[in-house]
Short mmCIF file of C-alpha atoms and ligand atoms in Angstrom, two decimals:
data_model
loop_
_atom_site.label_atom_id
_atom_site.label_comp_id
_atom_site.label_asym_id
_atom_site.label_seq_id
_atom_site.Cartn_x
_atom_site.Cartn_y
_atom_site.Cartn_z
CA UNK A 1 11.83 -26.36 22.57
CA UNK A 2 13.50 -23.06 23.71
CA UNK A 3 11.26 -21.49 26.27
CA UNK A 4 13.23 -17.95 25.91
CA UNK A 5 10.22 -15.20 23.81
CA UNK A 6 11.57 -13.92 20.62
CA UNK A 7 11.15 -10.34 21.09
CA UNK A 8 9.61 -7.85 18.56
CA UNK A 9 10.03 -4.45 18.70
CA UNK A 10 7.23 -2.55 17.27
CA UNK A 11 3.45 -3.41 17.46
CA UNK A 12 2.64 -1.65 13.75
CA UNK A 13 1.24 -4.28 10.78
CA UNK A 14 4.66 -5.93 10.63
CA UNK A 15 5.25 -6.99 13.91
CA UNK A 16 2.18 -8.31 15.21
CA UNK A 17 2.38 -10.65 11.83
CA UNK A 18 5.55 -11.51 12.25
CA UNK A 19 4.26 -12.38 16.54
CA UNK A 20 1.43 -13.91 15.05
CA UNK A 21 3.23 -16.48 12.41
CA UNK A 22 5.86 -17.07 15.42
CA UNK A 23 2.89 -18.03 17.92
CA UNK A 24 1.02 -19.95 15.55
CA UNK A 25 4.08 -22.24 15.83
CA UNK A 26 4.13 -22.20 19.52
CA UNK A 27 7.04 -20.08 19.87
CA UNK A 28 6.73 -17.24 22.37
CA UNK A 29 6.81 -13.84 21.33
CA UNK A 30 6.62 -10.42 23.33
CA UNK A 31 6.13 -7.45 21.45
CA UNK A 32 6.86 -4.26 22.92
CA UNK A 33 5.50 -0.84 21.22
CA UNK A 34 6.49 3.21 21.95
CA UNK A 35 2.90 4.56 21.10
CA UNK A 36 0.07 3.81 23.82
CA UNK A 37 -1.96 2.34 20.95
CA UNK A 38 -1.88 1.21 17.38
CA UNK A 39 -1.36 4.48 14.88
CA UNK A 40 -4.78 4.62 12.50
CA UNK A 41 -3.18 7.21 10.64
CA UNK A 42 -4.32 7.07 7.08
CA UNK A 43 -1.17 5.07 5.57
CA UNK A 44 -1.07 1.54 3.47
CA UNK A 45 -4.53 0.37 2.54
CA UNK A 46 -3.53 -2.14 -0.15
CA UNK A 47 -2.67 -5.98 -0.05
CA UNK A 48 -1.64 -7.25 -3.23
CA UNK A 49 -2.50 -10.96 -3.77
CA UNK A 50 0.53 -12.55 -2.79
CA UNK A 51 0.30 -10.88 0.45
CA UNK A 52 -3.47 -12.37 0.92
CA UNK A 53 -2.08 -15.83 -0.03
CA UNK A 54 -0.18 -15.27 3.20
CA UNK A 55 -2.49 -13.82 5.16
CA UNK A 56 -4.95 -16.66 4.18
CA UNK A 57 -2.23 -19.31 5.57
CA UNK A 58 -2.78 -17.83 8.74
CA UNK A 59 -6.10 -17.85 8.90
CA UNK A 60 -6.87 -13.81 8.47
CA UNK A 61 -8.20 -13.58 4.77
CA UNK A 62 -11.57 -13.43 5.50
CA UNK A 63 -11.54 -11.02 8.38
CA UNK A 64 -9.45 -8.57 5.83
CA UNK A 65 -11.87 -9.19 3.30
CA UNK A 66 -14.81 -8.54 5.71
CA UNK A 67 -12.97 -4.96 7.15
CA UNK A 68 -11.98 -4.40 3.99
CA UNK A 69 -12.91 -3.79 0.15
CA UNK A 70 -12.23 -5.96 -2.78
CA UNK A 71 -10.48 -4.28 -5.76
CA UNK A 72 -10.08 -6.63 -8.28
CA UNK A 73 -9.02 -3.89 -10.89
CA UNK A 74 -6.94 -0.35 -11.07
CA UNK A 75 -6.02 2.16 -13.56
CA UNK A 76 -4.02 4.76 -14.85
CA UNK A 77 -5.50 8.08 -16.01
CA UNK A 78 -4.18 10.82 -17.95
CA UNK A 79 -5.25 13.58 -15.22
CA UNK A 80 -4.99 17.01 -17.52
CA UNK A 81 -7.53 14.94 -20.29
CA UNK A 82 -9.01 13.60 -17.83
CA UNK A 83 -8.86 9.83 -19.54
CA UNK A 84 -8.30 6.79 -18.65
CA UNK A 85 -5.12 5.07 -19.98
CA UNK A 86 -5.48 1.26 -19.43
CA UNK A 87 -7.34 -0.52 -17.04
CA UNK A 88 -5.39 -4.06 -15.19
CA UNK A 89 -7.49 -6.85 -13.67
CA UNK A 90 -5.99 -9.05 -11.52
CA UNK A 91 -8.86 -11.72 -12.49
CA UNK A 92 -6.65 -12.61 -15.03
CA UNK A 93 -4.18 -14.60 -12.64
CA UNK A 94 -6.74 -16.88 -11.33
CA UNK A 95 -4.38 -19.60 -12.15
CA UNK A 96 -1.61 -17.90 -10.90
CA UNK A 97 -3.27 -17.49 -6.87
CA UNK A 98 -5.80 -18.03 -5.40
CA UNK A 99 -6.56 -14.50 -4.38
CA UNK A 100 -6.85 -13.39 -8.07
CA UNK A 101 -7.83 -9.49 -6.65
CA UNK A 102 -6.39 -7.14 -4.11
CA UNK A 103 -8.08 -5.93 -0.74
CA UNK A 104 -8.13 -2.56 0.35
CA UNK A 105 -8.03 -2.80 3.93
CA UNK A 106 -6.48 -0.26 6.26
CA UNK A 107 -3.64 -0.96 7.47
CA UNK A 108 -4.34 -0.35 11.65
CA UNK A 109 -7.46 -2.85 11.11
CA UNK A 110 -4.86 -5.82 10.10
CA UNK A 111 -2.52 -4.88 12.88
CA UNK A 112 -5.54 -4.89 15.65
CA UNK A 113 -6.79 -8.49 13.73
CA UNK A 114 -3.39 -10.06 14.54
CA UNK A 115 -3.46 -8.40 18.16
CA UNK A 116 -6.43 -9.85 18.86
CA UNK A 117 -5.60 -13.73 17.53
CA UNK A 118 -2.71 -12.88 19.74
CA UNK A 119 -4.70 -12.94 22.83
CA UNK A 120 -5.32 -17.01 21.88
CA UNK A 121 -2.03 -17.70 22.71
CA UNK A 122 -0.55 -17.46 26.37
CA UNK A 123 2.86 -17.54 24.69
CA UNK A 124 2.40 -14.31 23.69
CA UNK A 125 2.33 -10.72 24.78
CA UNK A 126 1.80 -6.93 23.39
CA UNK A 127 2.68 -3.91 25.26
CA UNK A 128 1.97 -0.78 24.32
CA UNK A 129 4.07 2.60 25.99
CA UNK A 130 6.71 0.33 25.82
CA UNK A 131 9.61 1.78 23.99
CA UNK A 132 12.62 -0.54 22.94
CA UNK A 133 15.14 1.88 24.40
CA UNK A 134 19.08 0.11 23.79
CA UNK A 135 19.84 -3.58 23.02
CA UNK A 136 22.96 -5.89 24.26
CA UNK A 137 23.54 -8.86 22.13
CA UNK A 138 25.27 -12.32 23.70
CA UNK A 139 26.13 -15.46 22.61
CA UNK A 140 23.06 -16.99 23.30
CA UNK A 141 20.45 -14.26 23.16
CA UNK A 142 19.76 -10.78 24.01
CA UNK A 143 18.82 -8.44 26.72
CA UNK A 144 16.52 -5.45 25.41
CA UNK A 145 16.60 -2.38 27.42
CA UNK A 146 12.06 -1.37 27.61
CA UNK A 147 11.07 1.79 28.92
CA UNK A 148 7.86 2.27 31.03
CA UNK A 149 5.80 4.72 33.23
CA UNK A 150 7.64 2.82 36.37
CA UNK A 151 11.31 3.04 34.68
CA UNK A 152 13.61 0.96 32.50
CA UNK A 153 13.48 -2.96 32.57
CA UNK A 154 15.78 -5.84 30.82
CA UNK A 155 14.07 -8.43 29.04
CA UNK A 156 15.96 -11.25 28.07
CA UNK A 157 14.92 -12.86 24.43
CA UNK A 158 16.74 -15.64 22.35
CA UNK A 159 15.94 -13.22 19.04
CA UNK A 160 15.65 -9.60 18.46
CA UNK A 161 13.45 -8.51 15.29
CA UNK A 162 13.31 -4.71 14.93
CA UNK A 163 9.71 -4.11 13.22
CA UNK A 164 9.97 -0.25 14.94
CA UNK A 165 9.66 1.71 11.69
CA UNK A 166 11.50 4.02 9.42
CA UNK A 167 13.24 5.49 12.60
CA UNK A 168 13.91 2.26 14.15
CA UNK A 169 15.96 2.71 17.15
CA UNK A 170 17.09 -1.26 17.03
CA UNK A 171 18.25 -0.26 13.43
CA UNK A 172 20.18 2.87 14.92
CA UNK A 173 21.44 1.12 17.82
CA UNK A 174 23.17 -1.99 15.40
CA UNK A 175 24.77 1.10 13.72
CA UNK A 176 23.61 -0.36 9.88
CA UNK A 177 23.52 2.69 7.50
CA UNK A 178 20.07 2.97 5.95
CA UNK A 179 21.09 3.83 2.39
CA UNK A 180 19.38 5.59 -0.28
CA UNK A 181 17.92 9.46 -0.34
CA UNK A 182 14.34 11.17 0.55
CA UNK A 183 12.38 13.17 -1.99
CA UNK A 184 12.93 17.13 -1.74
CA UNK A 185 8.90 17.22 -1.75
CA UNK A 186 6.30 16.00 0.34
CA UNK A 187 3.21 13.63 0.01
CA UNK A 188 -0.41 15.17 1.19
CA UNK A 189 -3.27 12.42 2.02
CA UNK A 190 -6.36 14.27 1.82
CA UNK A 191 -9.23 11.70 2.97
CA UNK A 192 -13.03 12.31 1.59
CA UNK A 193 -16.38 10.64 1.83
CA UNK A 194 -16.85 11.86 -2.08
CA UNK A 195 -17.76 9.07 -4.06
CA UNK A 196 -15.01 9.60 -6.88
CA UNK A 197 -16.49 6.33 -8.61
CA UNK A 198 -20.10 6.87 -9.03
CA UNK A 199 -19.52 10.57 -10.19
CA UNK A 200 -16.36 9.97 -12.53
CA UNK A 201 -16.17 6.44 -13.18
CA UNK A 202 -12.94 5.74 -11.54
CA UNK A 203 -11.45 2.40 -9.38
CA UNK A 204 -11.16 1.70 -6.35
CA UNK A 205 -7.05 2.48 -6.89
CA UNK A 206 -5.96 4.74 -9.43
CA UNK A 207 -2.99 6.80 -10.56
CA UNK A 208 -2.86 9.50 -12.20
CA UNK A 209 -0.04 10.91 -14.99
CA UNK A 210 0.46 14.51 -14.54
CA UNK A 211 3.57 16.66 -15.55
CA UNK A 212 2.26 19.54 -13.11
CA UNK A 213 0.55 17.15 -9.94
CA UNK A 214 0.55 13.72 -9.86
CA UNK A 215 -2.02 11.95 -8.03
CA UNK A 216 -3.35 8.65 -6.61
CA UNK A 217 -6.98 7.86 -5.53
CA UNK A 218 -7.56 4.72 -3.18
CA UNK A 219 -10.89 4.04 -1.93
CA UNK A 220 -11.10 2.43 1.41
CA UNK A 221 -13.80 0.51 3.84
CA UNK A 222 -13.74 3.26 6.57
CA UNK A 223 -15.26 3.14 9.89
CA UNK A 224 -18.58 2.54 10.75
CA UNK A 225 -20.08 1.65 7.50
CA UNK A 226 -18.66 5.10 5.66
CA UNK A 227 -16.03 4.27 2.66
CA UNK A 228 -13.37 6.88 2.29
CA UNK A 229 -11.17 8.27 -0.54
CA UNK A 230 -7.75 9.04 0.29
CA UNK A 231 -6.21 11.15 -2.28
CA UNK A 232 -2.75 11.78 -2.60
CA UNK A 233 -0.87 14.28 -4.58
CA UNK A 234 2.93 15.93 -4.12
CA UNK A 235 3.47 18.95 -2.51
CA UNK A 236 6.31 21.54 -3.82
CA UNK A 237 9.39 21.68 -1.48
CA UNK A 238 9.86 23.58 1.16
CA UNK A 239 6.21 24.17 1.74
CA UNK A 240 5.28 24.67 5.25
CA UNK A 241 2.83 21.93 6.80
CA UNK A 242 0.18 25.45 7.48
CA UNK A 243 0.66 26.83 3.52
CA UNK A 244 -0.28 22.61 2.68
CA UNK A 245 -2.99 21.78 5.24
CA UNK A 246 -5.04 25.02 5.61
CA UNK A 247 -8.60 24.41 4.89
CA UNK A 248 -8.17 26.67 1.86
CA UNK A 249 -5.55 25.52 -0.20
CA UNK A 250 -7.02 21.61 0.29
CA UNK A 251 -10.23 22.52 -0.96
CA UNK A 252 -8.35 24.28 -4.00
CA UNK A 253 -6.49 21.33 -4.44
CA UNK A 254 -9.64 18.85 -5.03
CA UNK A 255 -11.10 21.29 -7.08
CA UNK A 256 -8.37 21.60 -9.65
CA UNK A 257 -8.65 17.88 -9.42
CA UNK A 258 -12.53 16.86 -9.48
CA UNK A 259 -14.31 20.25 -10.03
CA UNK A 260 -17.46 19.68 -8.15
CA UNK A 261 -20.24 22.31 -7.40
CA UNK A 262 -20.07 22.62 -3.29
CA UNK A 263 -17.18 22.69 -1.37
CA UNK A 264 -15.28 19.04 -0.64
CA UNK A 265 -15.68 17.27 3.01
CA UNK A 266 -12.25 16.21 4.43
CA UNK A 267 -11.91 14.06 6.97
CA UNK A 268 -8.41 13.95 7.51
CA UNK A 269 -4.92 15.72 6.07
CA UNK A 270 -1.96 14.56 6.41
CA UNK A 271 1.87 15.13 4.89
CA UNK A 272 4.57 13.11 5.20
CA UNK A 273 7.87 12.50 4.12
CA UNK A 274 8.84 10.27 1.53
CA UNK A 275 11.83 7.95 1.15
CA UNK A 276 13.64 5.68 -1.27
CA UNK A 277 15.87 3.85 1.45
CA UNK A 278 17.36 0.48 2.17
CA UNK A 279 19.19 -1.04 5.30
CA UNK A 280 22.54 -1.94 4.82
CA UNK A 281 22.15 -5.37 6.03
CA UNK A 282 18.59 -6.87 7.30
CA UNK A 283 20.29 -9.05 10.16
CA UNK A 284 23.33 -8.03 12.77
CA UNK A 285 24.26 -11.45 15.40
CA UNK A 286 20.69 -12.30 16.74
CA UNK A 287 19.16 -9.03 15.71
CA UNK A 288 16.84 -9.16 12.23
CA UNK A 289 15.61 -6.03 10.65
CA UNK A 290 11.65 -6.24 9.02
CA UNK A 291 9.31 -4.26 7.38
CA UNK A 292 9.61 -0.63 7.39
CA UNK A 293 12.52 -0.53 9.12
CA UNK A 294 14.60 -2.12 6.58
CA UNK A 295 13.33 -0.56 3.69
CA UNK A 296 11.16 2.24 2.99
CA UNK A 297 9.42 3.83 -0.37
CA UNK A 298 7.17 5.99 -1.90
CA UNK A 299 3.79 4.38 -2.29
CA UNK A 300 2.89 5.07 -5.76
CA UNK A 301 1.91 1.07 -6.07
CA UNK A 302 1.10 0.19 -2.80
CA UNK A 303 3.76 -2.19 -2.02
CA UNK A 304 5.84 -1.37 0.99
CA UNK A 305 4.07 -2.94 3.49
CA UNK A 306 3.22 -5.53 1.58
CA UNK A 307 6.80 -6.49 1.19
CA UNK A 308 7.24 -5.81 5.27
CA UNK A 309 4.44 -8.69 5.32
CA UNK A 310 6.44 -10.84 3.18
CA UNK A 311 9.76 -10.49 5.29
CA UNK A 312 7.41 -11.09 8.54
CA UNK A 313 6.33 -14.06 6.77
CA UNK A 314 9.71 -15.46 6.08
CA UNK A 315 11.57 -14.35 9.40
CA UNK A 316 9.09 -16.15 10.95
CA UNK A 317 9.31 -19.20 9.31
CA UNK A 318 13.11 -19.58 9.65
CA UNK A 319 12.91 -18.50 13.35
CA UNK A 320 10.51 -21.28 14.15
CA UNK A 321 12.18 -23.66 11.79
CA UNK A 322 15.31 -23.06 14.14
CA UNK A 323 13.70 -22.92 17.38
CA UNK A 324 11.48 -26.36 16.50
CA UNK A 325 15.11 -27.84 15.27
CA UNK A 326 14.05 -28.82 11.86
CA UNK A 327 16.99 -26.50 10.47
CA UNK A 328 20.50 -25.25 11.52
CA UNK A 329 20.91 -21.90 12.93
CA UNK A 330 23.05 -21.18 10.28
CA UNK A 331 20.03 -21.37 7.62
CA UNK A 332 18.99 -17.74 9.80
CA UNK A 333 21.66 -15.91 7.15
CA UNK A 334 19.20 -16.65 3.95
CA UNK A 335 16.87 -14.03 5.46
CA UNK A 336 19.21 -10.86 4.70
CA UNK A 337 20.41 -13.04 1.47
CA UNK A 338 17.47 -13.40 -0.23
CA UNK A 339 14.51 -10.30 1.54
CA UNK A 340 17.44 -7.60 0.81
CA UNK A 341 17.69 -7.84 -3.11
CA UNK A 342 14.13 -8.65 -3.44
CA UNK A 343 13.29 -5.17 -1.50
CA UNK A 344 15.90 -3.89 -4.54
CA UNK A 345 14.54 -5.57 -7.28
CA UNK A 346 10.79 -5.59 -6.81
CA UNK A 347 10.10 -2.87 -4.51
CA UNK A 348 12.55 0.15 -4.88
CA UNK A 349 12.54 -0.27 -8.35
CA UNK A 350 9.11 -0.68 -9.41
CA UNK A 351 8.23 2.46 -6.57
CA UNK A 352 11.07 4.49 -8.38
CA UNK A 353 9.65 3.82 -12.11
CA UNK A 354 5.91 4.33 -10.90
CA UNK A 355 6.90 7.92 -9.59
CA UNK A 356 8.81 8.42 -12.55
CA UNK A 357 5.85 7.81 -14.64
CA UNK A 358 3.36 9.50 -13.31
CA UNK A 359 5.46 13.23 -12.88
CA UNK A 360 6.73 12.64 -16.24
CA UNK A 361 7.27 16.09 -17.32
CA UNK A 362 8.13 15.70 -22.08
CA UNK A 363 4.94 14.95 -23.83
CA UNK A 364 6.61 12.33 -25.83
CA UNK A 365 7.66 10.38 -23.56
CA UNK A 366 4.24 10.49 -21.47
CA UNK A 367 2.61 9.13 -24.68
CA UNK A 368 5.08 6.45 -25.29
CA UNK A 369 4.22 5.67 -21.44
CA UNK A 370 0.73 5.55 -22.31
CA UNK A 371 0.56 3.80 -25.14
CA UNK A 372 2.94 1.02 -23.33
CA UNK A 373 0.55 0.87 -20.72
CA UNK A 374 -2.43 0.22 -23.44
CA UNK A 375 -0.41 -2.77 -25.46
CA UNK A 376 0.28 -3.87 -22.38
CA UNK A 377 -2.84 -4.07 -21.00
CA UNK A 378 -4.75 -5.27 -23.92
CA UNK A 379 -2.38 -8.27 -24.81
CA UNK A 380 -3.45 -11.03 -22.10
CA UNK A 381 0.17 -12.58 -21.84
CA UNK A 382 1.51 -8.90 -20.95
CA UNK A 383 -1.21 -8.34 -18.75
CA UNK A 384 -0.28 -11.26 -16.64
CA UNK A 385 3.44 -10.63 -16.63
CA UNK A 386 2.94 -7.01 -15.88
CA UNK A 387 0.38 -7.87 -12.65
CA UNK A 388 2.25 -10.95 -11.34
CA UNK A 389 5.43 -8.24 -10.99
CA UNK A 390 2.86 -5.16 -9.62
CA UNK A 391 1.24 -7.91 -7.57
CA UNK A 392 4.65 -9.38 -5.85
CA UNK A 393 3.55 -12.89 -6.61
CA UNK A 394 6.65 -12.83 -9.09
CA UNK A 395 9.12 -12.03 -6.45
CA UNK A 396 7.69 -14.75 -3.71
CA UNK A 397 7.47 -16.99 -6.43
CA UNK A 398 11.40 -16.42 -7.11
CA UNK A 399 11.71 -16.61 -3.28
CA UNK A 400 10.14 -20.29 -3.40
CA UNK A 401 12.14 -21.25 -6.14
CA UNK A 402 15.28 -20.73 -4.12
C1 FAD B 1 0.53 7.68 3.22
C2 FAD B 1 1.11 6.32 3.10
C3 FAD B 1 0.49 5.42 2.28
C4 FAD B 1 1.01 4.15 2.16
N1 FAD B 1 0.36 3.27 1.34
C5 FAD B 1 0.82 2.01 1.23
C6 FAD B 1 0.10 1.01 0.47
O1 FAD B 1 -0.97 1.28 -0.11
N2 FAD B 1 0.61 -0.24 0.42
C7 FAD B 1 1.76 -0.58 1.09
O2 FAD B 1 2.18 -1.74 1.01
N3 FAD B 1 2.45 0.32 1.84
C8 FAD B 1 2.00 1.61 1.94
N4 FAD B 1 2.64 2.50 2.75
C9 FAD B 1 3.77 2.07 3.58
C10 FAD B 1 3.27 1.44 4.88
O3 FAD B 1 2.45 2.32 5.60
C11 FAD B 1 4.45 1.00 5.71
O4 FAD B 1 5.27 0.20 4.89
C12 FAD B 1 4.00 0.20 6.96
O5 FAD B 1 3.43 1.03 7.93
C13 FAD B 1 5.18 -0.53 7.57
O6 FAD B 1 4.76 -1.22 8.71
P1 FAD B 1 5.77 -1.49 9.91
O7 FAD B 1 5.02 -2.32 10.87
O8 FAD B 1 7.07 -1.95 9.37
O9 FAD B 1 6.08 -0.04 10.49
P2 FAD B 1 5.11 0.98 11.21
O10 FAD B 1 3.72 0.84 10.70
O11 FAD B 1 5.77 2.31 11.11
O12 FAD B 1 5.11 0.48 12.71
C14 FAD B 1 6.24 0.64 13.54
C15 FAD B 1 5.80 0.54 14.99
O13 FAD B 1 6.96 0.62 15.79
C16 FAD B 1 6.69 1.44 16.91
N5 FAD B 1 7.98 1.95 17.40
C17 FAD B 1 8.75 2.94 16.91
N6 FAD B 1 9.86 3.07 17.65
C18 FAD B 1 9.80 2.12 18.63
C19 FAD B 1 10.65 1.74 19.69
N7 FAD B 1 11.81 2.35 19.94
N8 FAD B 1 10.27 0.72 20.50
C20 FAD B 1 9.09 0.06 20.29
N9 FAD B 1 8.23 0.42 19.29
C21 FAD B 1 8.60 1.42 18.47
C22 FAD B 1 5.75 2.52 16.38
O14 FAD B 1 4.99 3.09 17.43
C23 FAD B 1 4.89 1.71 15.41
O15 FAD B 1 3.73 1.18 16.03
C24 FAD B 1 2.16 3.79 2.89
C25 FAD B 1 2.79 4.69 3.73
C26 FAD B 1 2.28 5.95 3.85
C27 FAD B 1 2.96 6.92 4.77
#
């Protein structure tokens, strides 16, 4: 076997999976991250069942279930009536997987899991204050440019995947356009210990329709034994981070959501920018593209990283197929050829539609939404259909199949 490291820049979700499926199969990996540590920022929380068939494979399923919460259902709620649309249950596809239920588990405690199976292997390595600074591709591998307290250094790799994020300076430095547009609003993440499900009978994950503010509830495991409620909602362009954050207008804002008699804790705020974007091509020479920075969405659904674990998944299972020569190089090209229109199909345009649907401003159209959402929810067939697409066991099913 080929003793040169694959390396991975970025040490977020996606690339210590994709390190972890390489080292699993003895190949060696060093991944090499700008921040000192992993971000805990409150971002993805949700890991749809075809995702936890993968993470079961290697070996993390019941360490995510542990740090995490079950959610077998969700729902959709009409927010100004305050009632609840239709209700999906992903028990229904326990013949479909074997994880018939999704797992709320934050996304920096699945990134620290795979770090630490990491340290099992001495074929691999993660560095953090280690930015990926510029990249020079050769015939037989590449030499990546890492920055460090002590200067710049060259390491030499056989494979380059850039895992770096919606910025990714690997996808900047290949030159591939990353196509598509960002929303003229914002997203806030306001995070609360109020137990939204005890006092209104909500989910652990539910959206709600709203022509004036949309919204989205998740619950999560939090730290130290105290579950969390991250609620989202859209913020109106051009508003300053101060006008969105101040202690004021947050409180204001869960009010007009949940009226509640006392005033709302918050443990965190947080706004962020919110794109519908894909890279041009997921794979330049020895360089792959994964996770978000080949694609990025809005998150109404939940499904961005989970499709940046799928791609981690599959890059890593050609690489190593490769490396262990069980397949020609040449098989490397069904990465971009199949993970590019899947992002497309499954991801950008089921993230689109769910936005769409839940700002919907004409009240006819809401209620058509609403009452397709009941049929569909109370006829068992349609349920299935409808959560094997949500779930992305459709598209990896698809991806099998070819
Ligand atoms: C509020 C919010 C909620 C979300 N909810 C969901 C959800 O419920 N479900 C879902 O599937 N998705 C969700 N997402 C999307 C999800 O967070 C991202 O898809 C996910 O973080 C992508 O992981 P990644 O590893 O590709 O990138 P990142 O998590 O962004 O990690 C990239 C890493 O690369 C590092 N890096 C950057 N530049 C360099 C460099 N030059 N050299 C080396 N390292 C570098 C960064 O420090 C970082 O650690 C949400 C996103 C947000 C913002």
């Amino acid at each position: 076997m080929d003793r040169e490291p694959i390396i991975i820049a970025g040490a977020g979700p996606v690339g210590v999976v994709t390190a972890l499926a390489l080292a699993q199969r003895g190949i060696p990996v060093k991944v090499f991250d700008a921040a000192e540590r992993v971000n805990d920022a409150p971002r993805a929380s949700t890991l749809h069942p075809a995702t936890l068939e993968m993470l079961s494979a290697l070996g993390l399923l019941e360490d995510v279930i542990d740090q995490g919460l079950v959610a077998p259902t969700f729902q959709f709620w009409d927010r100004p009536t305050k009632r609840l649309v239709a209700e999906f249950d992903h028990g229904i596809l326990k013949d479909d997987t074997t994880c018939p239920f999704v797992v709320q588990c934050e996304q920096h405690k699945l990134a620290e899991l795979c770090i630490g199976r990491l340290k099992a292997f001495r074929h691999s390595e993660v560095n953090f204050s280690a930015p990926v600074v510029s990249i020079a591709e050769w015939s037989d591998g590449v030499d990546v440019t890492v920055g460090s307290s002590a200067g710049n250094h060259v390491v030499h790799g056989r494979y380059l995947i850039g895992a770096d994020g919606g910025r990714s300076t690997v996808r900047k430095a290949l030159d591939i356009d990353f196509e598509g547009y960002t929303f003229p609003e914002r997203f806030l993440v306001l995070t609360t210990p109020f137990d939204f499900a005890q006092e209104h009978g909500v989910a652990f994950r539910v959206y709600f329709s709203d022509p004036d503010e949309w919204s989205a509830l998740f619950k999560v495991a939090g730290k130290d034994g105290r579950a969390a409620w991250r609620a989202v909602f859209p913020t109106l362009p051009g508003q300053s981070d101060e006008e969105v954050l101040n202690e004021a207008a947050t409180e204001a804002r869960l009010q007009k959501f949940f009226p509640k008699s006392g005033r709302y804790e918050i443990f965190h705020r947080n706004i962020y920018s919110v794109h519908q974007r894909v890279a041009a091509s997921f794979q330049k020479g020895r360089v792959f593209l994964a996770g978000d920075s080949a694609h990025v969405n809005n998150p109404i659904g939940g499904l961005g990283l989970n499709c940046g674990i799928h791609d981690a998944v599959q890059l890593a299972g050609l690489l190593s197929s490769v490396l262990l020569g069980e397949r020609p190089e040449s098989d490397l090209a069904q990465y971009d050829a199949i993970r590019r229109p899947i992002n497309i199909e499954y991801v950008q345009q089921q993230t689109i539609a769910n936005k769409k649907r839940l700002e919907e401003k004409d009240p006819a159209t809401r209620e058509a939404n609403f009452d397709t959402l009941r049929k569909t929810s109370k006829d068992p067939a349609s349920h299935r259909a409808f959560l094997m697409r949500t779930s992305l066991l459709e598209s990896v099913r698809k991806q099998s199949a070819v």
